[in-house]
Amino acid sequence: MKRSGFTMISGFTMIELIFVIVILGILAAVAIPKLAATRDDAKSATRGGEVTGLIKEMGAYYTAHGTLAADIKDITNVKNEPSATPLVQGSTVDLNDSTGAACVRITVGGAVINDGNISVIGMGASPSGECKGVRRMVGTALHISGNELNTTTAFPIAFGGDSNITF
């Protein structure tokens, strides 16, 4: 049997290719914001872990030495601004988000000088999504009502001095 001069080439039609491109566009439109949110969640988790770690390290240092170190770098390697922060009565340690905006402030001091007490408060009137995640993580770790560190009321933490614990 003899074939005609035309050869049939198999492939996709133009309409099939357009449908595939449209479907890929829809998937990309859904996936890209999810990836950005995942990145922000990762930054929040990292920074929130650093803040809660710093608070635990301050408590451990105070328990071991009966006083806080003269410099924050002697207690932790958590990045803070300025990098060399003296830990004296009333001093503050500001912890920023990845854009450099203030997110959480830790203030040293209680009623008695060097009593080991600190307080934690959220910073910034309109925090980034990353900073909101950090505040939520710190609030949950400290068992704050509502599970979020706020900007109006500092949350006190007593490592020493009068912690109101009676036996």
Short mmCIF file of C-alpha atoms in Angstrom, two decimals:
data_model
loop_
_atom_site.label_atom_id
_atom_site.label_comp_id
_atom_site.label_asym_id
_atom_site.label_seq_id
_atom_site.Cartn_x
_atom_site.Cartn_y
_atom_site.Cartn_z
CA MET A 1 0.00 0.00 0.00
CA LYS A 2 1.30 3.34 -0.96
CA ARG A 3 1.10 6.33 1.35
CA SER A 4 0.18 9.80 0.29
CA GLY A 5 2.81 12.57 0.39
CA PHE A 6 1.59 13.93 3.71
CA THR A 7 3.18 12.80 6.95
CA MET A 8 1.16 13.13 10.12
CA ILE A 9 3.08 14.89 12.88
CA SER A 10 1.75 14.33 16.37
CA GLY A 11 1.90 17.15 18.91
CA PHE A 12 -0.18 19.63 20.88
CA THR A 13 -2.62 22.00 19.35
CA MET A 14 -2.41 25.71 20.08
CA ILE A 15 -5.51 25.59 22.31
CA GLU A 16 -3.99 22.83 24.46
CA LEU A 17 -0.82 24.87 24.94
CA ILE A 18 -2.86 27.93 25.95
CA PHE A 19 -4.77 25.88 28.55
CA VAL A 20 -1.50 24.58 30.00
CA ILE A 21 -0.07 28.11 30.22
CA VAL A 22 -3.23 29.40 31.92
CA ILE A 23 -3.16 26.57 34.46
CA LEU A 24 0.53 27.21 35.21
CA GLY A 25 -0.26 30.91 35.68
CA ILE A 26 -3.02 30.11 38.17
CA LEU A 27 -0.74 27.77 40.11
CA ALA A 28 2.00 30.43 40.20
CA ALA A 29 -0.48 33.07 41.40
CA VAL A 30 -1.42 30.82 44.32
CA ALA A 31 2.05 29.46 45.14
CA ILE A 32 4.14 32.66 45.14
CA PRO A 33 2.29 34.38 48.04
CA LYS A 34 2.42 31.11 50.00
CA LEU A 35 6.19 30.96 49.54
CA ALA A 36 6.56 34.58 50.70
CA ALA A 37 4.44 33.86 53.78
CA THR A 38 6.53 30.77 54.52
CA ARG A 39 9.69 32.89 54.36
CA ASP A 40 8.20 35.44 56.81
CA ASP A 41 7.12 32.63 59.13
CA ALA A 42 10.67 31.24 59.10
CA LYS A 43 12.13 34.66 59.93
CA SER A 44 9.60 35.08 62.76
CA ALA A 45 10.40 31.66 64.18
CA THR A 46 14.13 32.33 64.06
CA ARG A 47 13.88 35.76 65.69
CA GLY A 48 11.27 34.61 68.23
CA GLY A 49 13.55 31.73 69.21
CA GLU A 50 16.41 34.19 69.67
CA VAL A 51 14.33 36.47 71.91
CA THR A 52 13.02 33.65 74.10
CA GLY A 53 16.54 32.16 74.15
CA LEU A 54 17.97 35.49 75.31
CA ILE A 55 15.44 35.69 78.14
CA LYS A 56 16.31 32.13 79.23
CA GLU A 57 20.05 32.86 78.98
CA MET A 58 19.66 35.98 81.12
CA GLY A 59 17.85 33.94 83.75
CA ALA A 60 20.44 31.17 83.66
CA TYR A 61 23.30 33.67 83.94
CA TYR A 62 21.63 35.43 86.86
CA THR A 63 20.99 32.12 88.62
CA ALA A 64 24.59 31.01 88.18
CA HIS A 65 26.29 34.31 89.08
CA GLY A 66 23.79 36.15 91.29
CA THR A 67 24.03 39.17 89.00
CA LEU A 68 23.68 40.04 85.34
CA ALA A 69 26.83 40.49 83.25
CA ALA A 70 28.14 43.98 82.59
CA ASP A 71 27.76 43.39 78.83
CA ILE A 72 25.04 41.49 76.99
CA LYS A 73 27.71 39.79 74.84
CA ASP A 74 28.90 37.95 77.97
CA ILE A 75 25.48 36.29 78.24
CA THR A 76 24.41 35.59 74.67
CA ASN A 77 25.35 35.82 71.01
CA VAL A 78 21.87 37.03 69.96
CA LYS A 79 22.26 40.04 67.66
CA ASN A 80 20.98 43.26 69.20
CA GLU A 81 21.41 46.98 68.64
CA PRO A 82 23.75 48.44 69.75
CA SER A 83 25.93 45.36 69.83
CA ALA A 84 27.61 46.22 73.15
CA THR A 85 24.78 46.90 75.57
CA PRO A 86 25.61 47.42 79.24
CA LEU A 87 23.19 45.61 81.52
CA VAL A 88 22.70 48.12 84.30
CA GLN A 89 19.55 49.18 86.10
CA GLY A 90 17.14 50.67 83.56
CA SER A 91 19.15 49.72 80.46
CA THR A 92 17.34 48.33 77.44
CA VAL A 93 18.10 45.72 74.82
CA ASP A 94 16.26 46.30 71.54
CA LEU A 95 15.80 43.32 69.26
CA ASN A 96 14.94 44.21 65.67
CA ASP A 97 13.30 42.37 62.80
CA SER A 98 15.22 41.61 59.60
CA THR A 99 14.47 45.10 58.21
CA GLY A 100 16.05 46.78 61.24
CA ALA A 101 12.77 48.01 62.75
CA ALA A 102 12.48 47.70 66.55
CA CYS A 103 10.36 44.70 67.47
CA VAL A 104 10.93 43.72 71.12
CA ARG A 105 12.55 45.62 74.01
CA ILE A 106 13.93 44.00 77.14
CA THR A 107 14.44 46.39 80.07
CA VAL A 108 16.73 45.43 82.93
CA GLY A 109 15.74 46.21 86.46
CA GLY A 110 13.15 45.95 89.11
CA ALA A 111 12.54 47.66 92.43
CA VAL A 112 16.03 46.80 93.71
CA ILE A 113 19.19 47.50 91.73
CA ASN A 114 20.62 44.32 90.19
CA ASP A 115 17.77 42.16 91.48
CA GLY A 116 17.75 40.17 88.23
CA ASN A 117 14.29 41.25 87.19
CA ILE A 118 13.57 42.25 83.59
CA SER A 119 10.53 43.32 81.61
CA VAL A 120 9.63 42.65 77.98
CA ILE A 121 7.48 44.84 75.72
CA GLY A 122 6.66 45.01 72.00
CA MET A 123 7.97 47.99 70.02
CA GLY A 124 6.63 49.86 66.99
CA ALA A 125 3.15 51.14 66.21
CA SER A 126 2.71 49.18 62.98
CA PRO A 127 4.97 46.13 63.11
CA SER A 128 5.85 43.99 60.12
CA GLY A 129 4.36 40.53 59.68
CA GLU A 130 7.67 39.11 60.87
CA CYS A 131 7.58 41.20 64.04
CA LYS A 132 3.97 40.21 64.76
CA GLY A 133 5.06 36.58 64.54
CA VAL A 134 7.96 37.24 66.93
CA ARG A 135 5.63 38.92 69.45
CA ARG A 136 3.18 36.04 69.20
CA MET A 137 5.96 33.49 69.75
CA VAL A 138 7.41 35.38 72.74
CA GLY A 139 3.92 35.90 74.19
CA THR A 140 3.18 32.20 73.92
CA ALA A 141 6.54 31.24 75.46
CA LEU A 142 5.97 33.61 78.39
CA HIS A 143 2.32 32.49 78.80
CA ILE A 144 1.00 36.01 78.31
CA SER A 145 -2.78 36.35 78.24
CA GLY A 146 -3.85 36.56 74.60
CA ASN A 147 -0.53 34.98 73.58
CA GLU A 148 0.92 38.18 72.15
CA LEU A 149 3.42 40.67 73.50
CA ASN A 150 1.83 44.11 73.27
CA THR A 151 3.17 47.67 73.04
CA THR A 152 1.24 49.13 75.96
CA THR A 153 2.14 46.96 78.97
CA ALA A 154 5.56 45.55 79.77
CA PHE A 155 5.54 41.93 80.90
CA PRO A 156 7.67 41.50 84.07
CA ILE A 157 9.96 38.50 84.57
CA ALA A 158 11.51 37.93 88.00
CA PHE A 159 14.77 35.98 88.03
CA GLY A 160 15.79 37.12 91.48
CA GLY A 161 14.88 39.53 94.21
CA ASP A 162 11.29 39.37 95.36
CA SER A 163 9.55 36.96 93.03
CA ASN A 164 6.56 36.65 95.36
CA ILE A 165 7.14 32.91 95.75
CA THR A 166 6.47 31.59 99.23
CA PHE A 167 7.22 28.14 100.59
#
